[in-house]
Short mmCIF file of the C-alpha atoms (twelve columns), coordinates in Angstrom:
data_MODEL
# 
_entry.id   MODEL 
# 
loop_
_atom_site.group_PDB 
_atom_site.id 
_atom_site.type_symbol 
_atom_site.label_atom_id 
_atom_site.label_alt_id 
_atom_site.label_comp_id 
_atom_site.label_asym_id 
_atom_site.label_seq_id 
_atom_site.Cartn_x 
_atom_site.Cartn_y 
_atom_site.Cartn_z 
_atom_site.pdbx_PDB_model_num 
ATOM 1   C CA . MET A 1   -0.234  0.154   -0.044  1 
ATOM 2   C CA . LEU A 2   2.935   2.199   0.849   1 
ATOM 3   C CA . CYS A 3   4.363   1.911   -2.715  1 
ATOM 4   C CA . GLY A 4   0.932   1.839   -4.280  1 
ATOM 5   C CA . ALA A 5   0.317   5.455   -2.700  1 
ATOM 6   C CA . ALA A 6   4.094   6.532   -3.440  1 
ATOM 7   C CA . VAL A 7   3.685   5.697   -7.280  1 
ATOM 8   C CA . PHE A 8   -0.009  7.151   -7.707  1 
ATOM 9   C CA . SER A 9   0.727   10.321  -6.006  1 
ATOM 10  C CA . ALA A 10  3.887   10.785  -8.255  1 
ATOM 11  C CA . ILE A 11  1.499   10.139  -11.383 1 
ATOM 12  C CA . GLU A 12  -1.801  12.020  -10.789 1 
ATOM 13  C CA . LEU A 13  -0.774  14.775  -8.368  1 
ATOM 14  C CA . PRO A 14  0.417   17.152  -11.032 1 
ATOM 15  C CA . THR A 15  -2.656  16.518  -13.026 1 
ATOM 16  C CA . GLU A 16  -4.807  17.244  -10.078 1 
ATOM 17  C CA . ARG A 17  -3.001  20.580  -9.749  1 
ATOM 18  C CA . GLU A 18  -3.416  21.548  -12.959 1 
ATOM 19  C CA . ALA A 19  -6.771  20.702  -13.644 1 
ATOM 20  C CA . LYS A 20  -7.409  23.013  -9.903  1 
ATOM 21  C CA . GLU A 21  -5.890  25.681  -11.454 1 
ATOM 22  C CA . ARG A 22  -7.725  25.734  -14.895 1 
ATOM 23  C CA . TRP A 23  -11.082 25.607  -12.465 1 
ATOM 24  C CA . GLU A 24  -10.090 28.319  -10.656 1 
ATOM 25  C CA . GLU A 25  -9.319  30.465  -13.794 1 
ATOM 26  C CA . ARG A 26  -12.451 29.411  -15.587 1 
ATOM 27  C CA . LEU A 27  -14.417 30.444  -12.070 1 
ATOM 28  C CA . GLU A 28  -13.009 33.574  -12.119 1 
ATOM 29  C CA . ASN A 29  -13.466 34.382  -15.848 1 
ATOM 30  C CA . PHE A 30  -17.377 32.851  -15.691 1 
ATOM 31  C CA . THR A 31  -18.119 35.701  -12.538 1 
ATOM 32  C CA . ARG A 32  -16.560 38.445  -14.046 1 
ATOM 33  C CA . ARG A 33  -18.525 37.918  -17.607 1 
ATOM 34  C CA . HIS A 34  -21.603 37.674  -15.703 1 
ATOM 35  C CA . ASN A 35  -21.325 39.841  -13.216 1 
ATOM 36  C CA . LEU A 36  -21.845 37.238  -10.356 1 
ATOM 37  C CA . SER A 37  -20.194 36.821  -6.946  1 
ATOM 38  C CA . ARG A 38  -18.112 33.947  -6.436  1 
ATOM 39  C CA . ALA A 39  -20.285 33.307  -2.840  1 
ATOM 40  C CA . GLU A 40  -23.470 32.735  -5.031  1 
ATOM 41  C CA . LEU A 41  -22.026 30.501  -7.899  1 
ATOM 42  C CA . ARG A 42  -20.557 28.050  -5.446  1 
ATOM 43  C CA . HIS A 43  -23.763 27.841  -3.920  1 
ATOM 44  C CA . PHE A 44  -25.765 26.994  -7.297  1 
ATOM 45  C CA . LEU A 45  -22.619 24.467  -7.885  1 
ATOM 46  C CA . ARG A 46  -23.487 23.206  -4.382  1 
ATOM 47  C CA . GLU A 47  -26.896 22.189  -5.254  1 
ATOM 48  C CA . TYR A 48  -26.175 20.841  -8.354  1 
ATOM 49  C CA . GLU A 49  -23.594 18.195  -6.797  1 
ATOM 50  C CA . GLU A 50  -26.689 17.514  -4.484  1 
ATOM 51  C CA . ALA A 51  -29.051 16.728  -7.658  1 
ATOM 52  C CA . SER A 52  -26.177 14.781  -9.566  1 
ATOM 53  C CA . VAL A 53  -26.714 12.546  -6.400  1 
ATOM 54  C CA . ALA A 54  -29.888 11.897  -6.812  1 
ATOM 55  C CA . GLY A 55  -28.813 10.909  -10.648 1 
ATOM 56  C CA . ILE A 56  -29.660 14.120  -12.491 1 
ATOM 57  C CA . ARG A 57  -27.341 15.239  -14.837 1 
ATOM 58  C CA . VAL A 58  -26.110 17.666  -17.287 1 
ATOM 59  C CA . ASP A 59  -27.037 15.301  -20.539 1 
ATOM 60  C CA . ASP A 60  -30.106 13.314  -20.918 1 
ATOM 61  C CA . ILE A 61  -29.314 9.554   -19.096 1 
ATOM 62  C CA . ARG A 62  -31.541 6.672   -18.581 1 
ATOM 63  C CA . PRO A 63  -33.786 6.738   -15.216 1 
ATOM 64  C CA . ARG A 64  -31.880 5.875   -12.117 1 
ATOM 65  C CA . TRP A 65  -35.071 4.014   -10.564 1 
ATOM 66  C CA . ASP A 66  -37.347 2.740   -13.158 1 
ATOM 67  C CA . PHE A 67  -37.289 -1.192  -12.827 1 
ATOM 68  C CA . THR A 68  -34.387 -1.824  -15.259 1 
ATOM 69  C CA . GLY A 69  -32.364 0.850   -13.564 1 
ATOM 70  C CA . ALA A 70  -32.958 -0.736  -10.060 1 
ATOM 71  C CA . PHE A 71  -31.917 -4.064  -11.652 1 
ATOM 72  C CA . TYR A 72  -28.919 -2.613  -12.819 1 
ATOM 73  C CA . PHE A 73  -28.182 -1.088  -8.901  1 
ATOM 74  C CA . VAL A 74  -28.995 -4.280  -7.263  1 
ATOM 75  C CA . GLY A 75  -26.658 -5.846  -9.636  1 
ATOM 76  C CA . THR A 76  -24.118 -3.359  -8.897  1 
ATOM 77  C CA . VAL A 77  -24.754 -4.089  -4.928  1 
ATOM 78  C CA . VAL A 78  -24.472 -7.786  -4.670  1 
ATOM 79  C CA . SER A 79  -21.502 -8.064  -7.095  1 
ATOM 80  C CA . THR A 80  -19.747 -5.558  -4.578  1 
ATOM 81  C CA . ILE A 81  -18.735 -3.570  -7.856  1 
ATOM 82  C CA . GLY A 82  -20.655 -0.564  -6.681  1 
ATOM 83  C CA . PHE A 83  -19.842 2.139   -9.514  1 
ATOM 84  C CA . GLY A 84  -21.584 4.914   -7.073  1 
ATOM 85  C CA . MET A 85  -23.352 6.671   -9.863  1 
ATOM 86  C CA . THR A 86  -26.827 5.424   -8.120  1 
ATOM 87  C CA . THR A 87  -27.421 5.405   -4.482  1 
ATOM 88  C CA . PRO A 88  -30.338 5.302   -2.406  1 
ATOM 89  C CA . ALA A 89  -31.334 9.033   -1.636  1 
ATOM 90  C CA . THR A 90  -34.012 8.014   1.104   1 
ATOM 91  C CA . VAL A 91  -33.744 6.863   4.807   1 
ATOM 92  C CA . GLY A 92  -35.785 3.906   3.772   1 
ATOM 93  C CA . GLY A 93  -33.805 2.766   1.066   1 
ATOM 94  C CA . LYS A 94  -30.484 3.351   2.827   1 
ATOM 95  C CA . ILE A 95  -31.823 0.681   5.639   1 
ATOM 96  C CA . PHE A 96  -32.868 -1.561  3.107   1 
ATOM 97  C CA . LEU A 97  -29.794 -1.667  1.734   1 
ATOM 98  C CA . ILE A 98  -27.986 -2.650  4.505   1 
ATOM 99  C CA . PHE A 99  -29.986 -5.716  5.099   1 
ATOM 100 C CA . TYR A 100 -30.433 -6.442  1.339   1 
ATOM 101 C CA . GLY A 101 -26.319 -6.454  1.214   1 
ATOM 102 C CA . LEU A 102 -25.850 -8.760  3.952   1 
ATOM 103 C CA . ILE A 103 -27.569 -11.186 2.195   1 
ATOM 104 C CA . GLY A 104 -26.970 -10.324 -1.758  1 
ATOM 105 C CA . CYS A 105 -23.362 -10.249 -1.392  1 
ATOM 106 C CA . ALA A 106 -23.446 -13.320 0.785   1 
ATOM 107 C CA . GLY A 107 -25.311 -15.062 -1.737  1 
ATOM 108 C CA . THR A 108 -23.031 -13.805 -4.532  1 
ATOM 109 C CA . ILE A 109 -19.788 -14.812 -3.042  1 
ATOM 110 C CA . LEU A 110 -21.087 -18.150 -2.368  1 
ATOM 111 C CA . PHE A 111 -22.060 -18.357 -6.593  1 
ATOM 112 C CA . PHE A 112 -18.459 -17.194 -6.996  1 
ATOM 113 C CA . ASN A 113 -17.196 -19.856 -5.365  1 
ATOM 114 C CA . LEU A 114 -19.321 -22.431 -6.649  1 
ATOM 115 C CA . PHE A 115 -18.129 -21.026 -10.185 1 
ATOM 116 C CA . LEU A 116 -14.543 -21.814 -9.392  1 
ATOM 117 C CA . GLU A 117 -15.049 -24.912 -8.118  1 
ATOM 118 C CA . ARG A 118 -16.640 -26.244 -10.980 1 
ATOM 119 C CA . LEU A 119 -14.293 -24.425 -13.456 1 
ATOM 120 C CA . ILE A 120 -11.513 -25.890 -12.006 1 
ATOM 121 C CA . THR A 121 -13.318 -29.095 -12.513 1 
ATOM 122 C CA . VAL A 122 -13.419 -28.714 -15.837 1 
ATOM 123 C CA . ILE A 123 -10.405 -27.284 -16.264 1 
ATOM 124 C CA . ALA A 124 -8.827  -30.219 -14.409 1 
ATOM 125 C CA . TYR A 125 -10.569 -32.610 -16.669 1 
ATOM 126 C CA . VAL A 126 -9.488  -31.530 -19.877 1 
ATOM 127 C CA . MET A 127 -6.052  -31.237 -19.020 1 
ATOM 128 C CA . LYS A 128 -6.073  -34.536 -17.212 1 
ATOM 129 C CA . SER A 129 -7.724  -36.190 -20.709 1 
ATOM 130 C CA . CYS A 130 -4.757  -33.824 -22.149 1 
ATOM 131 C CA . HIS A 131 -2.211  -35.479 -20.414 1 
ATOM 132 C CA . GLU A 132 -3.505  -39.030 -20.383 1 
ATOM 133 C CA . ARG A 133 -3.482  -38.527 -24.622 1 
ATOM 134 C CA . GLN A 134 0.319   -37.539 -24.427 1 
ATOM 135 C CA . LEU A 135 1.330   -40.443 -21.949 1 
ATOM 136 C CA . ARG A 136 -0.326  -42.770 -24.891 1 
ATOM 137 C CA . ARG A 137 1.578   -41.245 -27.266 1 
ATOM 138 C CA . LYS A 138 4.570   -41.738 -25.820 1 
ATOM 139 C CA . GLY A 139 3.692   -45.416 -25.067 1 
ATOM 140 C CA . VAL A 140 3.817   -44.969 -21.230 1 
ATOM 141 C CA . LEU A 141 -0.073  -46.169 -21.619 1 
ATOM 142 C CA . PRO A 142 -1.511  -48.569 -23.320 1 
ATOM 143 C CA . HIS A 143 -3.821  -47.533 -26.209 1 
ATOM 144 C CA . ASN A 144 -6.656  -49.443 -24.702 1 
ATOM 145 C CA . SER A 145 -6.538  -48.647 -21.423 1 
ATOM 146 C CA . ARG A 146 -9.466  -47.538 -19.295 1 
ATOM 147 C CA . ARG A 147 -10.192 -46.162 -15.845 1 
ATOM 148 C CA . GLY A 148 -10.756 -48.994 -13.672 1 
ATOM 149 C CA . SER A 149 -8.586  -51.667 -15.467 1 
ATOM 150 C CA . GLY A 150 -6.536  -52.474 -12.463 1 
ATOM 151 C CA . THR A 151 -3.085  -51.153 -14.209 1 
ATOM 152 C CA . SER A 152 -1.040  -49.233 -11.802 1 
ATOM 153 C CA . GLU A 153 -0.222  -46.057 -14.904 1 
ATOM 154 C CA . VAL A 154 -3.837  -45.768 -14.881 1 
ATOM 155 C CA . ASP A 155 -4.359  -46.177 -11.286 1 
ATOM 156 C CA . SER A 156 -1.368  -43.431 -10.965 1 
ATOM 157 C CA . LEU A 157 -3.320  -41.048 -13.050 1 
ATOM 158 C CA . ALA A 158 -6.338  -40.843 -10.425 1 
ATOM 159 C CA . GLY A 159 -4.485  -38.718 -7.839  1 
ATOM 160 C CA . TRP A 160 -3.209  -36.469 -10.719 1 
ATOM 161 C CA . LYS A 161 -4.129  -32.707 -10.421 1 
ATOM 162 C CA . PRO A 162 -3.219  -29.955 -12.726 1 
ATOM 163 C CA . SER A 163 -0.523  -27.673 -12.376 1 
ATOM 164 C CA . VAL A 164 -1.705  -24.412 -10.665 1 
ATOM 165 C CA . TYR A 165 0.382   -22.370 -13.150 1 
ATOM 166 C CA . TYR A 166 -1.731  -23.729 -15.925 1 
ATOM 167 C CA . VAL A 167 -4.615  -23.020 -14.106 1 
ATOM 168 C CA . MET A 168 -3.682  -19.495 -13.888 1 
ATOM 169 C CA . LEU A 169 -2.459  -19.192 -17.384 1 
ATOM 170 C CA . ILE A 170 -6.056  -20.571 -18.793 1 
ATOM 171 C CA . LEU A 171 -8.237  -18.331 -16.537 1 
ATOM 172 C CA . CYS A 172 -5.313  -15.398 -17.470 1 
ATOM 173 C CA . VAL A 173 -6.207  -15.833 -21.371 1 
ATOM 174 C CA . ALA A 174 -10.120 -16.579 -20.734 1 
ATOM 175 C CA . SER A 175 -10.318 -12.843 -18.688 1 
ATOM 176 C CA . LEU A 176 -8.078  -11.747 -21.445 1 
ATOM 177 C CA . ILE A 177 -10.445 -12.645 -23.897 1 
ATOM 178 C CA . ILE A 178 -13.250 -11.771 -22.534 1 
ATOM 179 C CA . SER A 179 -12.187 -8.144  -21.750 1 
ATOM 180 C CA . CYS A 180 -10.976 -7.608  -25.435 1 
ATOM 181 C CA . CYS A 181 -14.099 -8.635  -26.887 1 
ATOM 182 C CA . ALA A 182 -16.775 -6.449  -24.482 1 
ATOM 183 C CA . SER A 183 -13.980 -3.437  -25.395 1 
ATOM 184 C CA . ALA A 184 -14.712 -4.188  -28.860 1 
ATOM 185 C CA . MET A 185 -18.699 -3.916  -28.018 1 
ATOM 186 C CA . TYR A 186 -18.095 -0.633  -25.808 1 
ATOM 187 C CA . THR A 187 -16.215 1.282   -28.185 1 
ATOM 188 C CA . PRO A 188 -18.502 2.225   -30.908 1 
ATOM 189 C CA . ILE A 189 -21.339 2.263   -28.763 1 
ATOM 190 C CA . GLU A 190 -20.465 3.988   -25.712 1 
ATOM 191 C CA . GLY A 191 -17.845 5.895   -27.765 1 
ATOM 192 C CA . TRP A 192 -15.039 5.320   -25.661 1 
ATOM 193 C CA . SER A 193 -11.670 4.814   -26.990 1 
ATOM 194 C CA . TYR A 194 -10.469 1.093   -27.079 1 
ATOM 195 C CA . PHE A 195 -7.834  1.845   -23.487 1 
ATOM 196 C CA . ASP A 196 -10.884 3.346   -21.884 1 
ATOM 197 C CA . SER A 197 -12.599 0.238   -22.595 1 
ATOM 198 C CA . LEU A 198 -10.031 -2.070  -21.371 1 
ATOM 199 C CA . TYR A 199 -9.628  -0.184  -18.270 1 
ATOM 200 C CA . PHE A 200 -13.284 -0.149  -17.642 1 
ATOM 201 C CA . CYS A 201 -13.521 -3.830  -18.200 1 
ATOM 202 C CA . PHE A 202 -11.120 -4.408  -15.435 1 
ATOM 203 C CA . VAL A 203 -12.232 -1.871  -13.406 1 
ATOM 204 C CA . ALA A 204 -15.546 -3.299  -13.600 1 
ATOM 205 C CA . PHE A 205 -14.730 -7.106  -13.431 1 
ATOM 206 C CA . SER A 206 -12.034 -6.974  -10.566 1 
ATOM 207 C CA . THR A 207 -15.438 -5.377  -8.642  1 
ATOM 208 C CA . ILE A 208 -13.095 -2.078  -7.929  1 
ATOM 209 C CA . GLY A 209 -16.167 0.132   -9.541  1 
ATOM 210 C CA . PHE A 210 -14.708 3.334   -9.724  1 
ATOM 211 C CA . GLY A 211 -17.636 4.741   -11.963 1 
ATOM 212 C CA . ASP A 212 -15.562 7.099   -13.942 1 
ATOM 213 C CA . LEU A 213 -16.916 5.348   -16.460 1 
ATOM 214 C CA . VAL A 214 -20.462 3.540   -16.289 1 
ATOM 215 C CA . SER A 215 -21.534 1.624   -19.397 1 
ATOM 216 C CA . SER A 216 -25.313 1.585   -20.305 1 
ATOM 217 C CA . GLN A 217 -26.293 4.740   -19.142 1 
ATOM 218 C CA . ASN A 218 -27.394 6.662   -21.886 1 
ATOM 219 C CA . VAL A 219 -31.432 7.340   -22.594 1 
ATOM 220 C CA . ARG A 220 -30.820 5.625   -26.422 1 
ATOM 221 C CA . TYR A 221 -28.866 3.191   -27.925 1 
ATOM 222 C CA . ASP A 222 -28.683 1.217   -31.503 1 
ATOM 223 C CA . SER A 223 -30.112 -1.999  -30.713 1 
ATOM 224 C CA . GLN A 224 -30.709 -1.005  -27.324 1 
ATOM 225 C CA . GLY A 225 -31.856 -4.610  -25.504 1 
ATOM 226 C CA . LEU A 226 -29.533 -6.493  -27.300 1 
ATOM 227 C CA . TYR A 227 -26.856 -4.324  -26.123 1 
ATOM 228 C CA . ARG A 228 -28.031 -4.483  -22.917 1 
ATOM 229 C CA . PHE A 229 -28.072 -8.030  -22.816 1 
ATOM 230 C CA . GLY A 230 -24.459 -8.296  -23.905 1 
ATOM 231 C CA . ASN A 231 -23.398 -5.922  -21.410 1 
ATOM 232 C CA . PHE A 232 -24.760 -8.066  -18.422 1 
ATOM 233 C CA . VAL A 233 -23.272 -11.254 -19.956 1 
ATOM 234 C CA . PHE A 234 -19.652 -9.947  -20.418 1 
ATOM 235 C CA . ILE A 235 -20.140 -8.026  -16.977 1 
ATOM 236 C CA . LEU A 236 -21.057 -11.414 -15.436 1 
ATOM 237 C CA . MET A 237 -18.700 -13.705 -17.502 1 
ATOM 238 C CA . GLY A 238 -15.951 -11.028 -16.285 1 
ATOM 239 C CA . VAL A 239 -16.519 -10.824 -12.815 1 
ATOM 240 C CA . CYS A 240 -16.368 -14.544 -12.725 1 
ATOM 241 C CA . CYS A 241 -13.130 -15.280 -14.496 1 
ATOM 242 C CA . ILE A 242 -11.062 -12.362 -12.607 1 
ATOM 243 C CA . TYR A 243 -12.689 -13.986 -9.136  1 
ATOM 244 C CA . SER A 244 -11.489 -17.165 -10.206 1 
ATOM 245 C CA . LEU A 245 -8.138  -15.718 -11.326 1 
ATOM 246 C CA . PHE A 246 -7.327  -13.427 -8.265  1 
ATOM 247 C CA . ASN A 247 -8.046  -16.989 -5.974  1 
ATOM 248 C CA . VAL A 248 -5.511  -18.630 -7.778  1 
ATOM 249 C CA . ILE A 249 -2.487  -15.829 -8.052  1 
ATOM 250 C CA . SER A 250 -3.420  -15.459 -4.126  1 
ATOM 251 C CA . ILE A 251 -2.183  -19.482 -3.903  1 
ATOM 252 C CA . VAL A 252 0.607   -18.283 -6.275  1 
ATOM 253 C CA . ILE A 253 1.650   -15.985 -4.212  1 
ATOM 254 C CA . LYS A 254 1.250   -17.929 -0.893  1 
ATOM 255 C CA . GLN A 255 3.698   -20.626 -2.548  1 
ATOM 256 C CA . SER A 256 6.245   -18.063 -3.227  1 
ATOM 257 C CA . ILE A 257 6.048   -16.604 -0.117  1 
ATOM 258 C CA . ASN A 258 6.184   -20.361 1.649   1 
ATOM 259 C CA . TRP A 259 9.174   -21.209 -0.716  1 
ATOM 260 C CA . ILE A 260 11.092  -17.777 0.311   1 
ATOM 261 C CA . LEU A 261 10.319  -18.308 4.305   1 
ATOM 262 C CA . LYS A 262 11.473  -21.866 3.890   1 
ATOM 263 C CA . LYS A 263 14.482  -21.045 2.386   1 
ATOM 264 C CA . LEU A 264 15.154  -18.648 5.060   1 
ATOM 265 C CA . ALA A 265 14.233  -20.867 7.912   1 
ATOM 266 C CA . CYS A 266 16.939  -23.779 6.416   1 
ATOM 267 C CA . LYS A 267 19.603  -21.146 6.625   1 
ATOM 268 C CA . CYS A 268 18.672  -19.777 9.752   1 
ATOM 269 C CA . CYS A 269 18.049  -23.280 11.485  1 
ATOM 270 C CA . HIS A 270 21.235  -25.101 9.878   1 
ATOM 271 C CA . ARG A 271 23.167  -21.651 11.960  1 
ATOM 272 C CA . CYS A 272 21.065  -21.897 15.434  1 
ATOM 273 C CA . GLN A 273 21.368  -26.148 15.250  1 
ATOM 274 C CA . ARG A 274 25.462  -25.446 14.959  1 
ATOM 275 C CA . ARG A 275 25.406  -23.088 17.962  1 
ATOM 276 C CA . LEU A 276 23.289  -25.224 20.210  1 
ATOM 277 C CA . PHE A 277 24.862  -28.009 19.494  1 
ATOM 278 C CA . ARG A 278 28.174  -26.487 20.151  1 
ATOM 279 C CA . SER A 279 26.724  -25.060 23.778  1 
ATOM 280 C CA . ARG A 280 24.715  -28.295 24.573  1 
ATOM 281 C CA . ARG A 281 27.711  -30.691 24.032  1 
ATOM 282 C CA . ASN A 282 27.534  -31.406 27.885  1 
ATOM 283 C CA . VAL A 283 23.525  -31.654 28.252  1 
ATOM 284 C CA . VAL A 284 21.845  -34.992 28.838  1 
ATOM 285 C CA . MET A 285 19.432  -34.968 25.895  1 
ATOM 286 C CA . PRO A 286 17.331  -38.240 25.142  1 
ATOM 287 C CA . GLY A 287 18.033  -40.326 21.768  1 
ATOM 288 C CA . ASN A 288 21.636  -38.415 21.918  1 
ATOM 289 C CA . VAL A 289 22.893  -37.764 18.418  1 
ATOM 290 C CA . ARG A 290 25.726  -40.142 19.041  1 
ATOM 291 C CA . SER A 291 23.836  -43.121 19.473  1 
ATOM 292 C CA . ARG A 292 21.465  -42.585 16.307  1 
ATOM 293 C CA . ARG A 293 23.417  -45.432 14.566  1 
ATOM 294 C CA . ASN A 294 21.588  -48.125 16.885  1 
ATOM 295 C CA . ILE A 295 18.161  -46.580 16.457  1 
ATOM 296 C CA . SER A 296 15.393  -47.956 14.504  1 
ATOM 297 C CA . ILE A 297 14.119  -46.647 11.286  1 
ATOM 298 C CA . GLU A 298 10.981  -45.468 13.070  1 
ATOM 299 C CA . THR A 299 12.495  -43.653 15.857  1 
ATOM 300 C CA . ASP A 300 15.287  -41.984 13.533  1 
ATOM 301 C CA . ALA A 301 12.135  -40.650 11.397  1 
ATOM 302 C CA . VAL A 302 10.429  -39.459 14.874  1 
ATOM 303 C CA . ASN A 303 13.815  -37.880 15.800  1 
ATOM 304 C CA . GLU A 304 14.015  -36.205 12.427  1 
ATOM 305 C CA . SER A 305 10.579  -34.679 12.693  1 
ATOM 306 C CA . ASP A 306 9.014   -31.215 13.458  1 
ATOM 307 C CA . THR A 307 9.559   -32.035 17.257  1 
ATOM 308 C CA . ASP A 308 13.210  -32.290 17.365  1 
ATOM 309 C CA . GLY A 309 13.130  -29.066 15.235  1 
ATOM 310 C CA . ARG A 310 10.845  -27.455 18.009  1 
ATOM 311 C CA . ARG A 311 13.105  -28.667 21.000  1 
ATOM 312 C CA . LEU A 312 16.150  -27.002 19.309  1 
ATOM 313 C CA . SER A 313 14.315  -23.810 18.700  1 
ATOM 314 C CA . GLY A 314 13.567  -23.651 22.287  1 
ATOM 315 C CA . GLU A 315 9.571   -23.847 22.081  1 
ATOM 316 C CA . MET A 316 7.263   -25.872 24.227  1 
ATOM 317 C CA . ILE A 317 5.798   -29.333 22.855  1 
ATOM 318 C CA . SER A 318 3.295   -31.279 24.262  1 
ATOM 319 C CA . MET A 319 3.964   -34.427 26.325  1 
ATOM 320 C CA . LYS A 320 2.570   -36.586 23.604  1 
ATOM 321 C CA . ASP A 321 5.339   -34.890 21.212  1 
ATOM 322 C CA . PHE A 322 7.694   -35.276 24.161  1 
ATOM 323 C CA . LEU A 323 6.952   -39.035 24.741  1 
ATOM 324 C CA . ALA A 324 7.228   -39.887 20.936  1 
ATOM 325 C CA . SER A 325 10.383  -38.061 20.272  1 
ATOM 326 C CA . ASN A 326 12.257  -39.755 23.402  1 
ATOM 327 C CA . LYS A 327 10.603  -43.371 23.689  1 
ATOM 328 C CA . VAL A 328 14.188  -45.381 23.190  1 
ATOM 329 C CA . SER A 329 15.560  -43.454 26.345  1 
ATOM 330 C CA . LEU A 330 12.610  -43.674 28.477  1 
ATOM 331 C CA . ALA A 331 12.509  -47.656 27.669  1 
ATOM 332 C CA . ILE A 332 16.228  -47.855 28.883  1 
ATOM 333 C CA . MET A 333 14.971  -45.935 31.908  1 
ATOM 334 C CA . GLN A 334 12.484  -48.101 32.369  1 
ATOM 335 C CA . LYS A 335 14.856  -51.146 32.093  1 
ATOM 336 C CA . GLN A 336 17.380  -49.833 34.704  1 
ATOM 337 C CA . LEU A 337 14.538  -49.140 37.236  1 
ATOM 338 C CA . SER A 338 13.266  -52.604 36.918  1 
ATOM 339 C CA . GLU A 339 16.771  -54.031 37.210  1 
ATOM 340 C CA . THR A 340 17.594  -51.668 40.235  1 
ATOM 341 C CA . ALA A 341 13.917  -53.142 41.920  1 
ATOM 342 C CA . ASN A 342 14.896  -56.489 41.521  1 
ATOM 343 C CA . GLY A 343 17.939  -56.240 43.208  1 
ATOM 344 C CA . TYR A 344 20.849  -56.160 40.361  1 
ATOM 345 C CA . PRO A 345 22.073  -52.626 40.406  1 
ATOM 346 C CA . ARG A 346 24.141  -51.591 37.522  1 
ATOM 347 C CA . GLN A 347 28.035  -51.592 38.709  1 
ATOM 348 C CA . MET A 348 29.354  -48.645 38.553  1 
ATOM 349 C CA . SER A 349 32.871  -48.386 37.197  1 
ATOM 350 C CA . SER A 350 35.927  -46.501 38.650  1 
ATOM 351 C CA . ASN A 351 36.173  -43.567 36.318  1 
ATOM 352 C CA . SER A 352 32.094  -42.840 36.764  1 
ATOM 353 C CA . LYS A 353 33.565  -42.713 40.768  1 
ATOM 354 C CA . GLN A 354 36.833  -40.763 39.879  1 
ATOM 355 C CA . ASN A 355 34.303  -37.717 37.793  1 
ATOM 356 C CA . GLY A 356 32.072  -37.742 40.709  1 
ATOM 357 C CA . PHE A 357 28.760  -39.057 39.609  1 
ATOM 358 C CA . SER A 358 28.356  -41.688 41.654  1 
ATOM 359 C CA . GLY A 359 25.515  -42.340 44.155  1 
ATOM 360 C CA . GLY A 360 22.057  -41.981 44.258  1 
ATOM 361 C CA . VAL A 361 19.042  -43.936 44.226  1 
ATOM 362 C CA . GLY A 362 16.444  -45.290 41.468  1 
ATOM 363 C CA . ALA A 363 15.789  -42.750 38.696  1 
ATOM 364 C CA . LEU A 364 18.606  -40.152 40.556  1 
ATOM 365 C CA . ALA A 365 20.988  -43.508 39.916  1 
ATOM 366 C CA . ILE A 366 20.287  -43.906 36.545  1 
ATOM 367 C CA . MET A 367 20.640  -40.163 35.575  1 
ATOM 368 C CA . ASN A 368 24.012  -40.032 37.254  1 
ATOM 369 C CA . ASN A 369 25.170  -43.083 35.047  1 
ATOM 370 C CA . ARG A 370 24.007  -41.265 31.963  1 
ATOM 371 C CA . LEU A 371 25.836  -38.745 33.073  1 
ATOM 372 C CA . ALA A 372 28.889  -40.373 33.738  1 
ATOM 373 C CA . GLU A 373 28.595  -41.869 30.020  1 
ATOM 374 C CA . THR A 374 28.668  -38.549 28.600  1 
ATOM 375 C CA . SER A 375 31.570  -37.709 30.857  1 
ATOM 376 C CA . MET A 376 33.559  -40.471 29.680  1 
ATOM 377 C CA . ASP A 377 32.348  -39.936 25.812  1 
ATOM 378 C CA . ARG A 378 34.226  -36.662 25.754  1 
# 
């Protein structure tokens, strides 16, 4: 937002200042020519602004609140486009808009989500069919193979999903085609330039809806019924495609951010693990690194899980994770406790006595033995 504000301010602020200077000059010339005070003229202009809010314009335009105009208005409400050229002026209309918008916008978002789900399903089906044809051409799949045939190649395609980048590319091309076709319709009918028509398509389809350019607002058009129907279809298709495209782009952005964070975390974790390993060489940790050669595959997988990373990073872990990651050491301690209870205490070596780790009963003795072993390994 900060970058966008800086760019738009640098581009648009000079034009705004020039327009303001030109308006002040025209206002001054008009008051001198017609011998009017600026206060009276400003009061008249404020009245026109109030009238424009109610839908009054200098040029003849279509009625705002007949049935077709109201239908166009509710379409901009539920689709969250909100051009702003038509707004309720009464208290009752504003109250009804609040409750109507809650239901209408929620229903439209549900419709967009269902549309996206069906669209991705169709795209996945088409891309999967193309993928199967490519595999048959390469000879990976037999030409007479069908789903449910039991072959491993066909079964492997059951969980196949298209790449999100291909889906994004398809949606981008579809949105571009719809925008270009709609712009070709708006340019001759509305009298806009082709670039302005493309600009309107993006603003309308993305539901930004500034309201500086609004389609189907004149009183009369050539083939008016056909044009308004085409305008409705283009806006509906464009909003659905752009909404779907925004969702897919958000997934790509999320994957990119996760990839960057993962790379940064790997570098930081390697450094932190080296420092922690050097500083904690004398600490007795269940499942010591030197004893990993004798641990089974299952235990080794547990030790290399996220639990081990959380323990090294200093974060708290649950009791379940603690027991899962230290089950080998707990089994050894349980065995030694059993030997001590049955009268077969572990014999202390002379080296352990010299190191000062002798003494203790039960679990304390076991811990002293582990400390002694650690000291001898050093």
